[in-house]
Amino acid sequence: MTEINSMVITHSKASIEDMERSWNGDLEEVLWNLYSNEFVHECVVMKTCNRIEIYVVSPKGSSVLFNFAKSMSFPLQVVEFLDHNESLLHLLRLASGLESMIVGEDQILGQIRDMYLLAKKTGTTGRMLDTAFSKAIQVGKRVRTETEVNRGSVSIGSAAVDLAEMVLGGLEGKMILVIGTGEMGTLVTRALAHRKMDLVYIANRTFRKAQDLADSMGGHAVRFENLAENVQKADVVISATSAPHYVLKRSLIEEAMKGRERDLLLIDIASPRDIESSISQIKHVKLYNIDNLRIINEKNLAQRKEEAKKAEKIVDEELCLLLKQYKQQKADHIVSAIYANVYNVRKQEKERAVTKLRAYHTMGEIESKVLDDLTHSIVNKILAEPTKVLRNAAEMNDDELLDVVSRLFNIDKTPERNDDKCR
């Protein structure tokens, strides 16, 4: 049976080192690599700083994903393989913020939408994944409208600031250096703007972006080439760039710490990491990364426990509606194919009858329309009851009847691949 299967690698089982070792290539390359498999009819790939998720529509989804995980060198002990219903439940929970490291975070909903739209633009989605992701986005919005699960500090950026505040016992009067002006860096600076402190923003090679962010948040922009001297002045450095290499290397931190007695707190929320891990061995340096944010998640989860219950109830309701929608689609596919076949026969036979009648009588538009209406009505009346039976069978999970009807009318239940797209 062709259904949705998924493989999930998340912060719940995998460390940041596992994530870095498990990823090769950009999203589009991985999409095409997966879609090149003859058994994959649709696919969506998602990658964030603390999760990798792959969804496929395939008659052999579990084996396809298992082999794909091995080919991509994913550590299998941290991979979860989900069947159709499990995949749909997980996706709805994910969009609602219930599966995030920071429970209730809003960023995941935008990330789901962006990565789904990339797959759609690339041409690797179809009706099944379109239905699932459209529903997930709708459910994510509903949860945030009807509950307060996203109240307060609910992003990795704000969690990094909370972590700094917890480690230092407060941030008032501290010198904070933020490296990166992308989405995550913006979230960090937004969270910092509500605290009493001096702020410094660093652009990743683009000083103008640092100026724009500093102006909007009431901070100060500094040049990236002066990174070493600004690290030397800072009490806290939060790094959140999208660089493919280390931004803070051990040699730079060793130079910055010469003759320094006060501690330097480094928090790395980039993926791949911005800060070389051996820096933690330097005296007076404390290094934290995404894995250390779990403690903030536990705190947030306790605060949002009641709101999370409300969100889970919404997810359960919407999952039932989604499963019912898929059942209807299964029957509708068969019904549409039957109608198309029978209507084709109706058209051919009507035209043959008109040709024969014209040999004996003059046929005008009225006579032709009468025949057209007659044959149309006959088809609809004959197929009305079978249509009800098929839709009821789908709702009752009677796959055996659906399979028999598909074979009887020679209907291919496998979704068509969109192979007209080119890279």
mmCIF file with all atom_site columns, N, CA, C and O in Angstrom, residues 344-379:
data_model
loop_
_atom_site.group_PDB
_atom_site.id
_atom_site.type_symbol
_atom_site.label_atom_id
_atom_site.label_alt_id
_atom_site.label_comp_id
_atom_site.label_asym_id
_atom_site.label_entity_id
_atom_site.label_seq_id
_atom_site.pdbx_PDB_ins_code
_atom_site.Cartn_x
_atom_site.Cartn_y
_atom_site.Cartn_z
_atom_site.occupancy
_atom_site.B_iso_or_equiv
_atom_site.pdbx_formal_charge
_atom_site.auth_seq_id
_atom_site.auth_comp_id
_atom_site.auth_asym_id
_atom_site.auth_atom_id
_atom_site.pdbx_PDB_model_num
ATOM 1   N N  . ASN A 1 344 ? -15.905 7.922  -20.898 1.00 0.00 ? 344 ASN A N  1
ATOM 2   C CA . ASN A 1 344 ? -15.230 7.769  -22.188 1.00 0.00 ? 344 ASN A CA 1
ATOM 3   C C  . ASN A 1 344 ? -16.019 6.799  -23.079 1.00 0.00 ? 344 ASN A C  1
ATOM 4   O O  . ASN A 1 344 ? -16.218 7.045  -24.279 1.00 0.00 ? 344 ASN A O  1
ATOM 5   N N  . VAL A 1 345 ? -16.493 5.680  -22.485 1.00 0.00 ? 345 VAL A N  1
ATOM 6   C CA . VAL A 1 345 ? -17.327 4.722  -23.220 1.00 0.00 ? 345 VAL A CA 1
ATOM 7   C C  . VAL A 1 345 ? -18.632 5.388  -23.649 1.00 0.00 ? 345 VAL A C  1
ATOM 8   O O  . VAL A 1 345 ? -19.102 5.233  -24.786 1.00 0.00 ? 345 VAL A O  1
ATOM 9   N N  . ARG A 1 346 ? -19.246 6.148  -22.702 1.00 0.00 ? 346 ARG A N  1
ATOM 10  C CA . ARG A 1 346 ? -20.498 6.854  -23.008 1.00 0.00 ? 346 ARG A CA 1
ATOM 11  C C  . ARG A 1 346 ? -20.341 7.771  -24.220 1.00 0.00 ? 346 ARG A C  1
ATOM 12  O O  . ARG A 1 346 ? -21.183 7.787  -25.137 1.00 0.00 ? 346 ARG A O  1
ATOM 13  N N  . LYS A 1 347 ? -19.259 8.528  -24.237 1.00 0.00 ? 347 LYS A N  1
ATOM 14  C CA . LYS A 1 347 ? -19.030 9.467  -25.341 1.00 0.00 ? 347 LYS A CA 1
ATOM 15  C C  . LYS A 1 347 ? -18.870 8.740  -26.674 1.00 0.00 ? 347 LYS A C  1
ATOM 16  O O  . LYS A 1 347 ? -19.445 9.122  -27.689 1.00 0.00 ? 347 LYS A O  1
ATOM 17  N N  . GLN A 1 348 ? -18.081 7.663  -26.652 1.00 0.00 ? 348 GLN A N  1
ATOM 18  C CA . GLN A 1 348 ? -17.841 6.908  -27.888 1.00 0.00 ? 348 GLN A CA 1
ATOM 19  C C  . GLN A 1 348 ? -19.128 6.289  -28.418 1.00 0.00 ? 348 GLN A C  1
ATOM 20  O O  . GLN A 1 348 ? -19.427 6.352  -29.628 1.00 0.00 ? 348 GLN A O  1
ATOM 21  N N  . GLU A 1 349 ? -19.919 5.685  -27.506 1.00 0.00 ? 349 GLU A N  1
ATOM 22  C CA . GLU A 1 349 ? -21.156 5.019  -27.929 1.00 0.00 ? 349 GLU A CA 1
ATOM 23  C C  . GLU A 1 349 ? -22.218 6.024  -28.386 1.00 0.00 ? 349 GLU A C  1
ATOM 24  O O  . GLU A 1 349 ? -22.990 5.762  -29.303 1.00 0.00 ? 349 GLU A O  1
ATOM 25  N N  . LYS A 1 350 ? -22.261 7.171  -27.740 1.00 0.00 ? 350 LYS A N  1
ATOM 26  C CA . LYS A 1 350 ? -23.208 8.214  -28.151 1.00 0.00 ? 350 LYS A CA 1
ATOM 27  C C  . LYS A 1 350 ? -22.876 8.708  -29.561 1.00 0.00 ? 350 LYS A C  1
ATOM 28  O O  . LYS A 1 350 ? -23.762 8.876  -30.414 1.00 0.00 ? 350 LYS A O  1
ATOM 29  N N  . GLU A 1 351 ? -21.579 8.923  -29.817 1.00 0.00 ? 351 GLU A N  1
ATOM 30  C CA . GLU A 1 351 ? -21.166 9.380  -31.143 1.00 0.00 ? 351 GLU A CA 1
ATOM 31  C C  . GLU A 1 351 ? -21.445 8.316  -32.209 1.00 0.00 ? 351 GLU A C  1
ATOM 32  O O  . GLU A 1 351 ? -21.838 8.640  -33.339 1.00 0.00 ? 351 GLU A O  1
ATOM 33  N N  . ARG A 1 352 ? -21.305 7.042  -31.833 1.00 0.00 ? 352 ARG A N  1
ATOM 34  C CA . ARG A 1 352 ? -21.590 5.958  -32.782 1.00 0.00 ? 352 ARG A CA 1
ATOM 35  C C  . ARG A 1 352 ? -23.087 5.922  -33.097 1.00 0.00 ? 352 ARG A C  1
ATOM 36  O O  . ARG A 1 352 ? -23.491 5.735  -34.250 1.00 0.00 ? 352 ARG A O  1
ATOM 37  N N  . ALA A 1 353 ? -23.919 6.122  -32.050 1.00 0.00 ? 353 ALA A N  1
ATOM 38  C CA . ALA A 1 353 ? -25.370 6.127  -32.259 1.00 0.00 ? 353 ALA A CA 1
ATOM 39  C C  . ALA A 1 353 ? -25.797 7.297  -33.152 1.00 0.00 ? 353 ALA A C  1
ATOM 40  O O  . ALA A 1 353 ? -26.651 7.143  -34.036 1.00 0.00 ? 353 ALA A O  1
ATOM 41  N N  . VAL A 1 354 ? -25.190 8.460  -32.930 1.00 0.00 ? 354 VAL A N  1
ATOM 42  C CA . VAL A 1 354 ? -25.503 9.632  -33.756 1.00 0.00 ? 354 VAL A CA 1
ATOM 43  C C  . VAL A 1 354 ? -25.147 9.378  -35.215 1.00 0.00 ? 354 VAL A C  1
ATOM 44  O O  . VAL A 1 354 ? -25.907 9.711  -36.146 1.00 0.00 ? 354 VAL A O  1
ATOM 45  N N  . THR A 1 355 ? -24.012 8.737  -35.434 1.00 0.00 ? 355 THR A N  1
ATOM 46  C CA . THR A 1 355 ? -23.575 8.436  -36.803 1.00 0.00 ? 355 THR A CA 1
ATOM 47  C C  . THR A 1 355 ? -24.569 7.497  -37.493 1.00 0.00 ? 355 THR A C  1
ATOM 48  O O  . THR A 1 355 ? -24.924 7.696  -38.662 1.00 0.00 ? 355 THR A O  1
ATOM 49  N N  . LYS A 1 356 ? -25.032 6.481  -36.776 1.00 0.00 ? 356 LYS A N  1
ATOM 50  C CA . LYS A 1 356 ? -25.992 5.535  -37.352 1.00 0.00 ? 356 LYS A CA 1
ATOM 51  C C  . LYS A 1 356 ? -27.333 6.219  -37.658 1.00 0.00 ? 356 LYS A C  1
ATOM 52  O O  . LYS A 1 356 ? -27.944 5.999  -38.713 1.00 0.00 ? 356 LYS A O  1
ATOM 53  N N  . LEU A 1 357 ? -27.804 7.053  -36.739 1.00 0.00 ? 357 LEU A N  1
ATOM 54  C CA . LEU A 1 357 ? -29.080 7.741  -36.938 1.00 0.00 ? 357 LEU A CA 1
ATOM 55  C C  . LEU A 1 357 ? -29.028 8.711  -38.120 1.00 0.00 ? 357 LEU A C  1
ATOM 56  O O  . LEU A 1 357 ? -30.016 8.893  -38.840 1.00 0.00 ? 357 LEU A O  1
ATOM 57  N N  . ARG A 1 358 ? -27.886 9.327  -38.301 1.00 0.00 ? 358 ARG A N  1
ATOM 58  C CA . ARG A 1 358 ? -27.749 10.275 -39.414 1.00 0.00 ? 358 ARG A CA 1
ATOM 59  C C  . ARG A 1 358 ? -27.835 9.584  -40.786 1.00 0.00 ? 358 ARG A C  1
ATOM 60  O O  . ARG A 1 358 ? -28.071 10.234 -41.805 1.00 0.00 ? 358 ARG A O  1
ATOM 61  N N  . ALA A 1 359 ? -27.626 8.268  -40.786 1.00 0.00 ? 359 ALA A N  1
ATOM 62  C CA . ALA A 1 359 ? -27.744 7.529  -42.055 1.00 0.00 ? 359 ALA A CA 1
ATOM 63  C C  . ALA A 1 359 ? -29.208 7.420  -42.487 1.00 0.00 ? 359 ALA A C  1
ATOM 64  O O  . ALA A 1 359 ? -29.491 7.168  -43.664 1.00 0.00 ? 359 ALA A O  1
ATOM 65  N N  . TYR A 1 360 ? -30.132 7.601  -41.519 1.00 0.00 ? 360 TYR A N  1
ATOM 66  C CA . TYR A 1 360 ? -31.558 7.454  -41.826 1.00 0.00 ? 360 TYR A CA 1
ATOM 67  C C  . TYR A 1 360 ? -32.350 8.754  -41.620 1.00 0.00 ? 360 TYR A C  1
ATOM 68  O O  . TYR A 1 360 ? -33.406 8.945  -42.208 1.00 0.00 ? 360 TYR A O  1
ATOM 69  N N  . HIS A 1 361 ? -31.855 9.616  -40.733 1.00 0.00 ? 361 HIS A N  1
ATOM 70  C CA . HIS A 1 361 ? -32.607 10.818 -40.393 1.00 0.00 ? 361 HIS A CA 1
ATOM 71  C C  . HIS A 1 361 ? -31.672 12.019 -40.321 1.00 0.00 ? 361 HIS A C  1
ATOM 72  O O  . HIS A 1 361 ? -30.458 11.871 -40.127 1.00 0.00 ? 361 HIS A O  1
ATOM 73  N N  . THR A 1 362 ? -32.270 13.185 -40.419 1.00 0.00 ? 362 THR A N  1
ATOM 74  C CA . THR A 1 362 ? -31.503 14.411 -40.196 1.00 0.00 ? 362 THR A CA 1
ATOM 75  C C  . THR A 1 362 ? -31.395 14.638 -38.686 1.00 0.00 ? 362 THR A C  1
ATOM 76  O O  . THR A 1 362 ? -32.410 14.678 -37.981 1.00 0.00 ? 362 THR A O  1
ATOM 77  N N  . MET A 1 363 ? -30.146 14.752 -38.190 1.00 0.00 ? 363 MET A N  1
ATOM 78  C CA . MET A 1 363 ? -29.906 14.935 -36.749 1.00 0.00 ? 363 MET A CA 1
ATOM 79  C C  . MET A 1 363 ? -29.530 16.391 -36.471 1.00 0.00 ? 363 MET A C  1
ATOM 80  O O  . MET A 1 363 ? -28.523 16.887 -36.987 1.00 0.00 ? 363 MET A O  1
ATOM 81  N N  . GLY A 1 364 ? -30.331 17.054 -35.661 1.00 0.00 ? 364 GLY A N  1
ATOM 82  C CA . GLY A 1 364 ? -30.027 18.427 -35.279 1.00 0.00 ? 364 GLY A CA 1
ATOM 83  C C  . GLY A 1 364 ? -29.442 18.498 -33.884 1.00 0.00 ? 364 GLY A C  1
ATOM 84  O O  . GLY A 1 364 ? -29.189 17.483 -33.236 1.00 0.00 ? 364 GLY A O  1
ATOM 85  N N  . GLU A 1 365 ? -29.241 19.721 -33.394 1.00 0.00 ? 365 GLU A N  1
ATOM 86  C CA . GLU A 1 365 ? -28.657 19.920 -32.066 1.00 0.00 ? 365 GLU A CA 1
ATOM 87  C C  . GLU A 1 365 ? -29.575 19.375 -30.973 1.00 0.00 ? 365 GLU A C  1
ATOM 88  O O  . GLU A 1 365 ? -29.110 18.854 -29.965 1.00 0.00 ? 365 GLU A O  1
ATOM 89  N N  . ILE A 1 366 ? -30.881 19.517 -31.156 1.00 0.00 ? 366 ILE A N  1
ATOM 90  C CA . ILE A 1 366 ? -31.831 19.052 -30.125 1.00 0.00 ? 366 ILE A CA 1
ATOM 91  C C  . ILE A 1 366 ? -31.739 17.545 -29.959 1.00 0.00 ? 366 ILE A C  1
ATOM 92  O O  . ILE A 1 366 ? -31.645 17.016 -28.833 1.00 0.00 ? 366 ILE A O  1
ATOM 93  N N  . GLU A 1 367 ? -31.763 16.797 -31.084 1.00 0.00 ? 367 GLU A N  1
ATOM 94  C CA . GLU A 1 367 ? -31.672 15.340 -31.008 1.00 0.00 ? 367 GLU A CA 1
ATOM 95  C C  . GLU A 1 367 ? -30.347 14.898 -30.378 1.00 0.00 ? 367 GLU A C  1
ATOM 96  O O  . GLU A 1 367 ? -30.308 13.976 -29.555 1.00 0.00 ? 367 GLU A O  1
ATOM 97  N N  . SER A 1 368 ? -29.276 15.576 -30.764 1.00 0.00 ? 368 SER A N  1
ATOM 98  C CA . SER A 1 368 ? -27.952 15.235 -30.229 1.00 0.00 ? 368 SER A CA 1
ATOM 99  C C  . SER A 1 368 ? -27.888 15.485 -28.719 1.00 0.00 ? 368 SER A C  1
ATOM 100 O O  . SER A 1 368 ? -27.339 14.690 -27.964 1.00 0.00 ? 368 SER A O  1
ATOM 101 N N  . LYS A 1 369 ? -28.524 16.596 -28.304 1.00 0.00 ? 369 LYS A N  1
ATOM 102 C CA . LYS A 1 369 ? -28.512 16.918 -26.864 1.00 0.00 ? 369 LYS A CA 1
ATOM 103 C C  . LYS A 1 369 ? -29.350 15.919 -26.072 1.00 0.00 ? 369 LYS A C  1
ATOM 104 O O  . LYS A 1 369 ? -29.002 15.555 -24.939 1.00 0.00 ? 369 LYS A O  1
ATOM 105 N N  . VAL A 1 370 ? -30.466 15.477 -26.636 1.00 0.00 ? 370 VAL A N  1
ATOM 106 C CA . VAL A 1 370 ? -31.306 14.476 -25.967 1.00 0.00 ? 370 VAL A CA 1
ATOM 107 C C  . VAL A 1 370 ? -30.501 13.198 -25.721 1.00 0.00 ? 370 VAL A C  1
ATOM 108 O O  . VAL A 1 370 ? -30.543 12.612 -24.629 1.00 0.00 ? 370 VAL A O  1
ATOM 109 N N  . LEU A 1 371 ? -29.761 12.750 -26.743 1.00 0.00 ? 371 LEU A N  1
ATOM 110 C CA . LEU A 1 371 ? -28.911 11.552 -26.584 1.00 0.00 ? 371 LEU A CA 1
ATOM 111 C C  . LEU A 1 371 ? -27.816 11.781 -25.548 1.00 0.00 ? 371 LEU A C  1
ATOM 112 O O  . LEU A 1 371 ? -27.501 10.892 -24.747 1.00 0.00 ? 371 LEU A O  1
ATOM 113 N N  . ASP A 1 372 ? -27.243 12.977 -25.587 1.00 0.00 ? 372 ASP A N  1
ATOM 114 C CA . ASP A 1 372 ? -26.167 13.297 -24.643 1.00 0.00 ? 372 ASP A CA 1
ATOM 115 C C  . ASP A 1 372 ? -26.698 13.267 -23.207 1.00 0.00 ? 372 ASP A C  1
ATOM 116 O O  . ASP A 1 372 ? -26.083 12.665 -22.319 1.00 0.00 ? 372 ASP A O  1
ATOM 117 N N  . ASP A 1 373 ? -27.847 13.912 -22.980 1.00 0.00 ? 373 ASP A N  1
ATOM 118 C CA . ASP A 1 373 ? -28.453 13.924 -21.638 1.00 0.00 ? 373 ASP A CA 1
ATOM 119 C C  . ASP A 1 373 ? -28.859 12.528 -21.190 1.00 0.00 ? 373 ASP A C  1
ATOM 120 O O  . ASP A 1 373 ? -28.701 12.164 -20.017 1.00 0.00 ? 373 ASP A O  1
ATOM 121 N N  . LEU A 1 374 ? -29.378 11.739 -22.136 1.00 0.00 ? 374 LEU A N  1
ATOM 122 C CA . LEU A 1 374 ? -29.815 10.373 -21.822 1.00 0.00 ? 374 LEU A CA 1
ATOM 123 C C  . LEU A 1 374 ? -28.649 9.517  -21.337 1.00 0.00 ? 374 LEU A C  1
ATOM 124 O O  . LEU A 1 374 ? -28.722 8.874  -20.281 1.00 0.00 ? 374 LEU A O  1
ATOM 125 N N  . THR A 1 375 ? -27.583 9.494  -22.123 1.00 0.00 ? 375 THR A N  1
ATOM 126 C CA . THR A 1 375 ? -26.431 8.658  -21.757 1.00 0.00 ? 375 THR A CA 1
ATOM 127 C C  . THR A 1 375 ? -25.762 9.163  -20.480 1.00 0.00 ? 375 THR A C  1
ATOM 128 O O  . THR A 1 375 ? -25.284 8.381  -19.648 1.00 0.00 ? 375 THR A O  1
ATOM 129 N N  . HIS A 1 376 ? -25.723 10.482 -20.319 1.00 0.00 ? 376 HIS A N  1
ATOM 130 C CA . HIS A 1 376 ? -25.152 11.084 -19.114 1.00 0.00 ? 376 HIS A CA 1
ATOM 131 C C  . HIS A 1 376 ? -25.944 10.642 -17.882 1.00 0.00 ? 376 HIS A C  1
ATOM 132 O O  . HIS A 1 376 ? -25.382 10.249 -16.851 1.00 0.00 ? 376 HIS A O  1
ATOM 133 N N  . SER A 1 377 ? -27.264 10.689 -17.990 1.00 0.00 ? 377 SER A N  1
ATOM 134 C CA . SER A 1 377 ? -28.131 10.307 -16.878 1.00 0.00 ? 377 SER A CA 1
ATOM 135 C C  . SER A 1 377 ? -28.004 8.825  -16.542 1.00 0.00 ? 377 SER A C  1
ATOM 136 O O  . SER A 1 377 ? -27.969 8.443  -15.363 1.00 0.00 ? 377 SER A O  1
ATOM 137 N N  . ILE A 1 378 ? -27.907 7.984  -17.557 1.00 0.00 ? 378 ILE A N  1
ATOM 138 C CA . ILE A 1 378 ? -27.772 6.539  -17.339 1.00 0.00 ? 378 ILE A CA 1
ATOM 139 C C  . ILE A 1 378 ? -26.500 6.230  -16.549 1.00 0.00 ? 378 ILE A C  1
ATOM 140 O O  . ILE A 1 378 ? -26.505 5.462  -15.575 1.00 0.00 ? 378 ILE A O  1
ATOM 141 N N  . VAL A 1 379 ? -25.393 6.852  -16.985 1.00 0.00 ? 379 VAL A N  1
ATOM 142 C CA . VAL A 1 379 ? -24.114 6.624  -16.297 1.00 0.00 ? 379 VAL A CA 1
ATOM 143 C C  . VAL A 1 379 ? -24.201 7.046  -14.835 1.00 0.00 ? 379 VAL A C  1
ATOM 144 O O  . VAL A 1 379 ? -23.798 6.314  -13.925 1.00 0.00 ? 379 VAL A O  1
#
